[in-house]
């Protein structure tokens, strides 16, 4: 009979404890060494049964707590059954010696809202102690030179300059040719903008066309290649009637005047006269290629 | 085969006549070979011509010379601010018996044989008169005295003073588009020519100068036929067709063709329109005549280039902000076109 009674008592005790918080704890970074005006960060941790939260109305209001202590800020944070209050106090106690003061505790109300109604449980946050100190002049040993109050710098480790220096030199050695390449590409000093080798390009195209099997399309393409070369050299589209003016502006190509005149006549026939056969008879592709090659040679010399 | 050869022979004969025509004009109007060539092209393309130029460079003399050298019925009016369309069509006066009379005016006087209608100072006439010209030029017909008059041989020559803007009326776009060519005329630069023009008494009396020109070189009645023969006789290859279409596209959208003109930031909005299909058709017509005059029966890009500016420049309409500067912008645009668009 007696063990049964004891078990019943334990059960009752457990049932009554369900509404009770498991723990209430006040944590402060340090409880001593505060001066007038310091902010004191205190954390109140409340571990509750599942479903319980802190009633917002029961939280302490920011404002004066005692004549020497203000509560500045209250923040709550909840993670599962752990509730955390961040309290920021500020002390205005002008201590004349180091002493311990008591920060008063305060009550909180835990609530659990379910379908049957709200269950509330009051808990008490305990008072805790705060050590305050007077603001006093520090009195180190007297020194003649005020600079000597400064403590010497700590010794840093000695670094080896050799590897970074080697790397810097190697990279500089790499950067120089890269800069040269860039300068050449952008035609910076000492490189000058190179005149485009228009005829060299045309001659190359004609040479590759001459290797291909003979066809009307290939012939027209060859003429076009030389036309594009002449256009590029003249800076505008060169028509047959402009040939004299072009040779006047670029006397280097004058030895090719006859060939160019023949080329333009053939090109006219091929493109506009619908007489490709006659054009090929007057100016075969091989001769056009030879002309382009001569022009390219003159271009390099010019 | 026989037919073609006869046509060829006819074309050759007419080419000789065209040469004589040009030579006759060049004898009277010094140092204007380029303008004379363009006028000849317009005559054989059956197109109307608007001459534009400074005062006293010989616009009127040239057109009178053209009228005389061509032969055929010729009428001339002077544009004035108070001119009304009816002044062109009807001649109203009080007869000897004091009763009002209405008789055919300048346009109708020569009836349907009218070959050349010469409108002097066209920009002095009001827009109402320009509107009358629209139909006369485009359809070569006119309604008067309750019936329709047709002028199959008609060619309109007009001239316009470029400098003066007081009391003048700008030609509407539609009227300008109906001129085949707008030819700018400058005083000759050549020193010898200038000296001759200033000191040779032959050039001081315009009436005698024009009267000295051989007349009736071209038969207006046969011109329509020969113009059609030229248009059929001169071939255009596929390459030239591509070229003309590329030029047209580049003229309408110079920005897309990669053309940049100095001083113009918004190339994309520069050309507002106006390069019409009628204009491009006129371009090809004039180019064919030029090829024929150069003794070719196929078109080359040079033919297009030679007539492009006179035929197309006045048909291009620019953004209003650039319209005042069109005298510089449009020629620069035409030049840039031929420098950019590849020919073959």
mmCIF file of C-alpha atoms in Angstrom, chain A residues 220 224 227-228 231 235-237 239-242 265 267-269 271-274, chain B residues 235 237 239-240 243 290 296 298-302 305 338-344:
data_model
loop_
_atom_site.group_PDB
_atom_site.id
_atom_site.type_symbol
_atom_site.label_atom_id
_atom_site.label_comp_id
_atom_site.label_asym_id
_atom_site.label_seq_id
_atom_site.Cartn_x
_atom_site.Cartn_y
_atom_site.Cartn_z
ATOM 1 C CA UNK A 220 33.418 36.172 -111.067
ATOM 2 C CA UNK A 224 35.271 40.433 -107.062
ATOM 3 C CA UNK A 227 37.537 44.677 -106.908
ATOM 4 C CA UNK A 228 37.415 44.503 -103.108
ATOM 5 C CA UNK A 231 37.942 49.381 -103.114
ATOM 6 C CA UNK A 235 38.816 53.953 -99.577
ATOM 7 C CA UNK A 236 35.602 53.959 -101.576
ATOM 8 C CA UNK A 237 33.974 51.906 -104.299
ATOM 9 C CA UNK A 239 34.226 52.067 -110.749
ATOM 10 C CA UNK A 240 35.862 51.734 -114.138
ATOM 11 C CA UNK A 241 35.620 55.468 -114.810
ATOM 12 C CA UNK A 242 37.480 56.242 -111.569
ATOM 13 C CA UNK A 265 36.672 46.194 -119.083
ATOM 14 C CA UNK A 267 34.666 42.941 -115.184
ATOM 15 C CA UNK A 268 32.100 45.157 -116.925
ATOM 16 C CA UNK A 269 31.516 42.502 -119.552
ATOM 17 C CA UNK A 271 28.978 41.416 -114.544
ATOM 18 C CA UNK A 272 26.919 43.828 -116.623
ATOM 19 C CA UNK A 273 27.329 42.746 -120.235
ATOM 20 C CA UNK A 274 26.393 39.095 -119.634
ATOM 21 C CA UNK B 235 19.704 45.646 -121.186
ATOM 22 C CA UNK B 237 22.030 42.603 -116.049
ATOM 23 C CA UNK B 239 24.188 42.517 -111.146
ATOM 24 C CA UNK B 240 23.029 46.026 -112.042
ATOM 25 C CA UNK B 243 23.152 47.279 -107.407
ATOM 26 C CA UNK B 290 22.921 57.583 -120.692
ATOM 27 C CA UNK B 296 26.423 50.738 -125.050
ATOM 28 C CA UNK B 298 23.835 47.447 -121.469
ATOM 29 C CA UNK B 299 23.882 49.352 -118.211
ATOM 30 C CA UNK B 300 26.966 49.840 -116.070
ATOM 31 C CA UNK B 301 27.172 51.353 -112.558
ATOM 32 C CA UNK B 302 28.653 54.546 -113.984
ATOM 33 C CA UNK B 305 26.028 57.196 -110.795
ATOM 34 C CA UNK B 338 28.434 55.393 -104.063
ATOM 35 C CA UNK B 339 31.438 55.111 -101.780
ATOM 36 C CA UNK B 340 29.741 52.472 -99.671
ATOM 37 C CA UNK B 341 27.553 50.257 -101.835
ATOM 38 C CA UNK B 342 29.667 47.693 -103.724
ATOM 39 C CA UNK B 343 29.088 47.836 -107.466
ATOM 40 C CA UNK B 344 29.704 44.371 -108.894
#
